[in-house]
Coordinates of C-alpha atoms in Angstrom, one line a residue:
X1 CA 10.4 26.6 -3.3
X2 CA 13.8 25.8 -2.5
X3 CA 15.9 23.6 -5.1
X4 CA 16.2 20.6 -1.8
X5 CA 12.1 21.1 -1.3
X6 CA 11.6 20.6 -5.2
X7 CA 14.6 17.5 -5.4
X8 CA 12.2 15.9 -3.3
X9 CA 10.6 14.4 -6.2
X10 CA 6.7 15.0 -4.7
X11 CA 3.9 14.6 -7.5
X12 CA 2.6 18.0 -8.0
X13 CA -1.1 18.3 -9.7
X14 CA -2.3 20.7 -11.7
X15 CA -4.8 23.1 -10.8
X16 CA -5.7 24.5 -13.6
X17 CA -7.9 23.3 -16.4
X18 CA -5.7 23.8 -19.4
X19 CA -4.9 20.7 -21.5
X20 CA -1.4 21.2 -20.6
X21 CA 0.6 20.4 -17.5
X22 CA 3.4 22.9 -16.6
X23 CA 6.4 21.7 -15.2
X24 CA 8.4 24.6 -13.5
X25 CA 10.2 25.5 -11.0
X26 CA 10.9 28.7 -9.1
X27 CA 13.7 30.7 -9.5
X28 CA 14.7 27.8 -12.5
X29 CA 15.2 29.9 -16.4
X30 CA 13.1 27.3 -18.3
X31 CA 9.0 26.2 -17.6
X32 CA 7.5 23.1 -20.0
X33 CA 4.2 23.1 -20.9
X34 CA 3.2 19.3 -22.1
X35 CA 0.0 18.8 -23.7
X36 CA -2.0 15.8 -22.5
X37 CA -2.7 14.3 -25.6
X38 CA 1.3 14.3 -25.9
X39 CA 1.7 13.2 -22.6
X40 CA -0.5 9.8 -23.0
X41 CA 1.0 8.8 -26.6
X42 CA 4.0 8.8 -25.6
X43 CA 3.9 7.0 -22.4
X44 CA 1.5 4.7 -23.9
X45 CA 4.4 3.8 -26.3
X46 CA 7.0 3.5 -23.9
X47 CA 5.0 1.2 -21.6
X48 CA 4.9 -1.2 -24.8
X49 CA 8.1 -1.4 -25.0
X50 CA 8.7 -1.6 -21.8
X51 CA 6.2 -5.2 -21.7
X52 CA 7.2 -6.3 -25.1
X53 CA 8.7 -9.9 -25.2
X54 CA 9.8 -9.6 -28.5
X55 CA 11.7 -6.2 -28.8
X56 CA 15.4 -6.3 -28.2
X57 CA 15.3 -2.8 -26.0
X58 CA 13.4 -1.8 -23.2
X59 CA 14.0 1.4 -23.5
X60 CA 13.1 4.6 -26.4
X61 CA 14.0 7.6 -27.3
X62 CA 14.0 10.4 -30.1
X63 CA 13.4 14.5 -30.7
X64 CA 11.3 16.9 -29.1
X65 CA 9.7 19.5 -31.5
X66 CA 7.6 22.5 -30.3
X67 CA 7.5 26.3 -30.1
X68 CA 9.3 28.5 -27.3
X69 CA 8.7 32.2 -26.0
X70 CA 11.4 33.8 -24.9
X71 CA 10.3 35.9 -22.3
X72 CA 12.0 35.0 -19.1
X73 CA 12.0 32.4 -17.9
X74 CA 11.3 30.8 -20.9
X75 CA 8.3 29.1 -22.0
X76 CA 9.0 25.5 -23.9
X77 CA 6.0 23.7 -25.3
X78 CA 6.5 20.2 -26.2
X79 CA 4.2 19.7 -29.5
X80 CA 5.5 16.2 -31.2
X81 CA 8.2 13.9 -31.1
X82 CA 10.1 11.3 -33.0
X83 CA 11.0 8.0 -32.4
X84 CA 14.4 7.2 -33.6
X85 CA 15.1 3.9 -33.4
X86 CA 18.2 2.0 -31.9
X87 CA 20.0 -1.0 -33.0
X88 CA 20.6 -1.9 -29.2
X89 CA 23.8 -3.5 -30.0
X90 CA 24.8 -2.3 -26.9
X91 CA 22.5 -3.8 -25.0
X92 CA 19.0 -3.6 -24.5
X93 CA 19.3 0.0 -22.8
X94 CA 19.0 2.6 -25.2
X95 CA 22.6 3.3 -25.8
X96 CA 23.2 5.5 -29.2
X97 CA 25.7 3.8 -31.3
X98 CA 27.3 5.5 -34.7
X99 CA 24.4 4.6 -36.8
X100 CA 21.9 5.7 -34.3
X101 CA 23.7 9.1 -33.6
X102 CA 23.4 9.8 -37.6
X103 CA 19.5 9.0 -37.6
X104 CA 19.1 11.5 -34.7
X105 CA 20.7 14.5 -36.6
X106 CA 19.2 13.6 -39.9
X107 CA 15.9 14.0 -38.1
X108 CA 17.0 17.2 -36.7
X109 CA 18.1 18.8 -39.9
X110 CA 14.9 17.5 -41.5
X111 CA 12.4 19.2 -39.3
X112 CA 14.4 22.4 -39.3
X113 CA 13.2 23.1 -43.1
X114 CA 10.3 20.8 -43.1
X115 CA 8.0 22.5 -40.2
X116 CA 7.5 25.6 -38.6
X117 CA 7.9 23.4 -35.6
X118 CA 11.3 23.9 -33.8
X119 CA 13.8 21.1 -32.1
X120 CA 13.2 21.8 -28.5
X121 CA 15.1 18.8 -27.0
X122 CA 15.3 15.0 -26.5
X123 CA 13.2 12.2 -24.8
X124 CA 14.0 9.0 -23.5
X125 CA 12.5 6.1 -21.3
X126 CA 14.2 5.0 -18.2
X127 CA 13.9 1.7 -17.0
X128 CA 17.0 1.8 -14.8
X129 CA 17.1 2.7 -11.4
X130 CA 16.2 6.1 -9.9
X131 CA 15.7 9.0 -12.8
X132 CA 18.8 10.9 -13.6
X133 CA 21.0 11.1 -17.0
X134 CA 24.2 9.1 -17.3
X135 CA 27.6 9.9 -19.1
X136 CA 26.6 9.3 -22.1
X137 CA 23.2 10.9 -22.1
X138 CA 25.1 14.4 -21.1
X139 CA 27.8 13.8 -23.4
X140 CA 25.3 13.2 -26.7
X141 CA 22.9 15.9 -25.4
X142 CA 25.7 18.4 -24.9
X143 CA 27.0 18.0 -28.6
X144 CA 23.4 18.4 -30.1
X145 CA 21.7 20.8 -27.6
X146 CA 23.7 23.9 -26.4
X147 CA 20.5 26.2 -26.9
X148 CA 19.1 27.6 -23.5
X149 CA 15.5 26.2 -24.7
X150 CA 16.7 22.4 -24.9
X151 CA 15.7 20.1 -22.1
X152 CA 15.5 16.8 -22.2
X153 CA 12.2 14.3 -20.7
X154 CA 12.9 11.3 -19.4
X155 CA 9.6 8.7 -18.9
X156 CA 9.8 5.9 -16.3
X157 CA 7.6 2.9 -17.7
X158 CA 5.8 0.9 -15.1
X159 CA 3.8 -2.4 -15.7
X160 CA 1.4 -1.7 -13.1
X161 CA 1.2 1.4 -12.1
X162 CA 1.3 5.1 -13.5
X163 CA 4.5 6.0 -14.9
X164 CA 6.5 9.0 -13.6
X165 CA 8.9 11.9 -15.1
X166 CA 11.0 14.1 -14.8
X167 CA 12.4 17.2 -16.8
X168 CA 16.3 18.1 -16.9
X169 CA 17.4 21.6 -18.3
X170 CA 20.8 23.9 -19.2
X171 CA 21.5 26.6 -16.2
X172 CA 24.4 28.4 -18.3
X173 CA 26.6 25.9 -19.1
X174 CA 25.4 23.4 -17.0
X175 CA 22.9 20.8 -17.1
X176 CA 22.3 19.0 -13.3
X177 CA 21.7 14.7 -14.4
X178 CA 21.9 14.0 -11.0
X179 CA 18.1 14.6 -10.9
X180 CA 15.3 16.3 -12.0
X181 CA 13.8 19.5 -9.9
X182 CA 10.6 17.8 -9.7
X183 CA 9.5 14.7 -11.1
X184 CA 5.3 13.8 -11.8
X185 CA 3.3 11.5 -13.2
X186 CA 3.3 11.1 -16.7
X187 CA -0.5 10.8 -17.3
X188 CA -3.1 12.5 -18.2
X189 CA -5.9 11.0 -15.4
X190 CA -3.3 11.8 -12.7
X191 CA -3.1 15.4 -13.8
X192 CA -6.5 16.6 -14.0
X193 CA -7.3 18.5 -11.2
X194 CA -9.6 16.6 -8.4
X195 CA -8.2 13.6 -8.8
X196 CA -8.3 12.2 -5.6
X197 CA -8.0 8.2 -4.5
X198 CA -11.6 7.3 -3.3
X199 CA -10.7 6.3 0.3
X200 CA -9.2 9.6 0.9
X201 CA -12.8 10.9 0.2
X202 CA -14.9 8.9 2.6
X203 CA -15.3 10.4 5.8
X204 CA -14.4 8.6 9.0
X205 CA -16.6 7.1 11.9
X206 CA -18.7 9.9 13.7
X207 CA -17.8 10.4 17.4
X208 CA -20.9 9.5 18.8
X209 CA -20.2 6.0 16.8
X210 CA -17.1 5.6 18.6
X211 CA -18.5 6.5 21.9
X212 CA -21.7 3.9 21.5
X213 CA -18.6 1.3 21.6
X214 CA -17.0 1.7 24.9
X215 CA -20.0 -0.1 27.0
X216 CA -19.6 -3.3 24.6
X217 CA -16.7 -5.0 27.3
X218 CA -19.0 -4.4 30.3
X219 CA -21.6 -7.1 28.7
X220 CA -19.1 -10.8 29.0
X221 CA -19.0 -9.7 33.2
X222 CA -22.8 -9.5 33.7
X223 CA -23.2 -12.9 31.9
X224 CA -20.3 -14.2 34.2
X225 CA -22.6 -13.1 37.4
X226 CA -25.1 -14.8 35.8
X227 CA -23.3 -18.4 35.7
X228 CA -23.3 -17.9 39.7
X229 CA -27.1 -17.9 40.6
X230 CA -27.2 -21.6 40.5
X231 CA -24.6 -22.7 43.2
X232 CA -26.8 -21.1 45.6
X233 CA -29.5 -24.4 45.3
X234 CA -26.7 -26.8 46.2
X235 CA -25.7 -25.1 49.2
X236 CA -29.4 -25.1 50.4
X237 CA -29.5 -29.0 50.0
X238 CA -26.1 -29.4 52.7
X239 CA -28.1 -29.0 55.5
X240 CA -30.4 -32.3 54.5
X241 CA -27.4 -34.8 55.2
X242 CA -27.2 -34.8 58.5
X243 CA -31.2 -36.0 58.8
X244 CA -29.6 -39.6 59.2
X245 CA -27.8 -38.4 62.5
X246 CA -30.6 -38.1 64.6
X247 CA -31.3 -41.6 65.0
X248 CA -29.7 -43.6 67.7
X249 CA -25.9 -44.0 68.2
X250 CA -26.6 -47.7 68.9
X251 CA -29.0 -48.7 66.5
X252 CA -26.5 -47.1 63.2
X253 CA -23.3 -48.6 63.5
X254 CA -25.4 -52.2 64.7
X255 CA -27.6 -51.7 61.1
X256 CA -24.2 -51.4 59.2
X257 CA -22.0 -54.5 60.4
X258 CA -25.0 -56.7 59.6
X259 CA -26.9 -55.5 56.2
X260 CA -23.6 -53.7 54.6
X261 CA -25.8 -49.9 54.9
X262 CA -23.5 -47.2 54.8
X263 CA -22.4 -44.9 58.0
X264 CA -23.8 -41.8 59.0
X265 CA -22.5 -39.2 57.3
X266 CA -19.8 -37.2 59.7
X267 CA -19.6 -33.7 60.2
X268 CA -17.3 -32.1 57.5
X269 CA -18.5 -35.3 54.7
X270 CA -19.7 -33.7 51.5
X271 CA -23.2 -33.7 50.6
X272 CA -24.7 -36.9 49.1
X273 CA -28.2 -37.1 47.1
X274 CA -31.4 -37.1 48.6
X275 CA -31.7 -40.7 47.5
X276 CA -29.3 -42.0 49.7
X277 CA -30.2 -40.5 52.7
X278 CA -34.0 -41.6 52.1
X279 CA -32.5 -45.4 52.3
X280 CA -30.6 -44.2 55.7
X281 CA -33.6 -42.6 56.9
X282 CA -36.2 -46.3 56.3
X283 CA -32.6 -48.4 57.8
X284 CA -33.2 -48.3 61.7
X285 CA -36.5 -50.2 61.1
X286 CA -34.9 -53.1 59.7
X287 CA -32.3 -52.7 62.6
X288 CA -35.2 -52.8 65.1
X289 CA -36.5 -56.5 63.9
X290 CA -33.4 -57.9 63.6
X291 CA -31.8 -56.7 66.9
X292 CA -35.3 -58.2 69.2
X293 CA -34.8 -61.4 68.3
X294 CA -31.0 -61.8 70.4
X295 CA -31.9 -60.1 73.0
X296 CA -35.1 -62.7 73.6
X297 CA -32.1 -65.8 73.5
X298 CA -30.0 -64.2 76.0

């Protein structure tokens, strides 16, 4: 792994079952080894602070204590912290002023006689954007942390969500606060190996499901066919019209001047009902009586 592959900040899992997670980096002088139980106190801490309404800061910080080996590259194992508080008269960041910077090296020199623990580094939340260290995290860290061994942990609260880290050591001289070599989440849960997000579990459709799917369209056109069956019926009742055009020639157009009957239906008229044409049909009768009658006077 290439420092640009491991700058991409991907999550990296564990696949071991240790209680610790182990932050390193090829070719990189330091590993971290960060015991779960560590891991979840402390986040769990800087997510309250994080929510609280009533604290002045958003942000923590304090020591790191643990052992290291120093067999290349060395082996730093975060064991306990301390919380030293800020005044956040600066803001609600967590900006060291005088007062602040004194706590943090009385709580240095303390556990330096007071444990077998050793000061392995410092800690802080980050609730700004991105994760890197500013001026004056590089400037304090510098003047309190020139051994190899020191790193320093930032923690990046979320309200919703897991929160994420990243780990920032010394290469010689120089410590890189641009960004961490590889960030991950800060949680035990995420951590443990075969943790995986339930839908990426579930396997997909089978093919022959997929398949059963395609003939679905083809079922709207037969009903469509269906709708046409009954036009044939009206086109078999056409040829009925024309029934009333086999009387006379004479005897219609008499029958319609005197009782107001309608016409013969012409070639090329539309269809009318059966009823209609029944009334044509019993017409020249009446035509018959009425026409008799003037032919007698003349």
């Amino acid at each position: 792994m290439t420092e640009s592959t491991a700058r991409a900040a991907l999550f990296e899992l564990q696949s071991s079952t240790s209680p610790f997670y182990a932050w390193e980096v090829p070719q990189k002088p330091v590993c971290v080894r960060i015991p779960f139980s560590v891991i979840d106190r402390l986040e769990h801490e800087a997510v309250e602070s994080f929510r609280s309404l009533t604290s002045r800061g958003s942000e923590i910080g304090g020591v790191l204590f643990g052992s290291v080996s120093p067999v290349e590259p060395i082996s730093v194992t975060i064991q306990d912290y301390e919380l030293i508080s800020c005044d956040y008269s600066r803001g609600p960041l967590y900006r060291l002023a005088d007062a602040d910077m004194a706590r943090f090296d009385r709580s240095i020199l303390q556990q330096g006689t007071a444990s077998p623990l050793t000061v392995v580094g410092m800690f802080r939340s980050h609730t700004r954007k991105g994760l890197a260290l500013d001026s004056d995290d590089l400037a304090f860290f510098e003047s309190r942390f020139r051994d190899p061994h020191h790193i320093v942990l930032l923690v990046r609260p979320f309200a919703s969500k897991v929160s994420s880290a990243g780990i920032f050591i010394r290469e010689g001289r120089l410590v890189n606060g641009e960004a961490s070599y590889l960030e991950f989440p800060f949680r035990s849960s995420q951590l443990t190996p075969g943790k995986l997000p339930a839908e990426a579990m579930e396997p997909g459709p089978p093919a022959a499901a997929l398949g059963s799917t395609l003939p679905a369209p083809q079922a709207p056109r037969t009903a469509v066919r269906g709708q046409i069956v009954p036009i044939a019926p009206r086109r078999e009742t056409a040829p009925t019209a024309p029934v009333a055009a086999t009387e006379p020639a004479v005897s219609a157009p008499a029958a319609s001047v005197k009782t107001g009957a309608p016409t013969a239906p012409q070639p090329g008229d539309s269809p009318k009902p059966a009823a209609k044409v029944e009334e044509k049909a019993a017409a020249p009768k009446v035509e018959e009586r009425v026409v008799k009658p003037k032919v007698e006077e003349k």
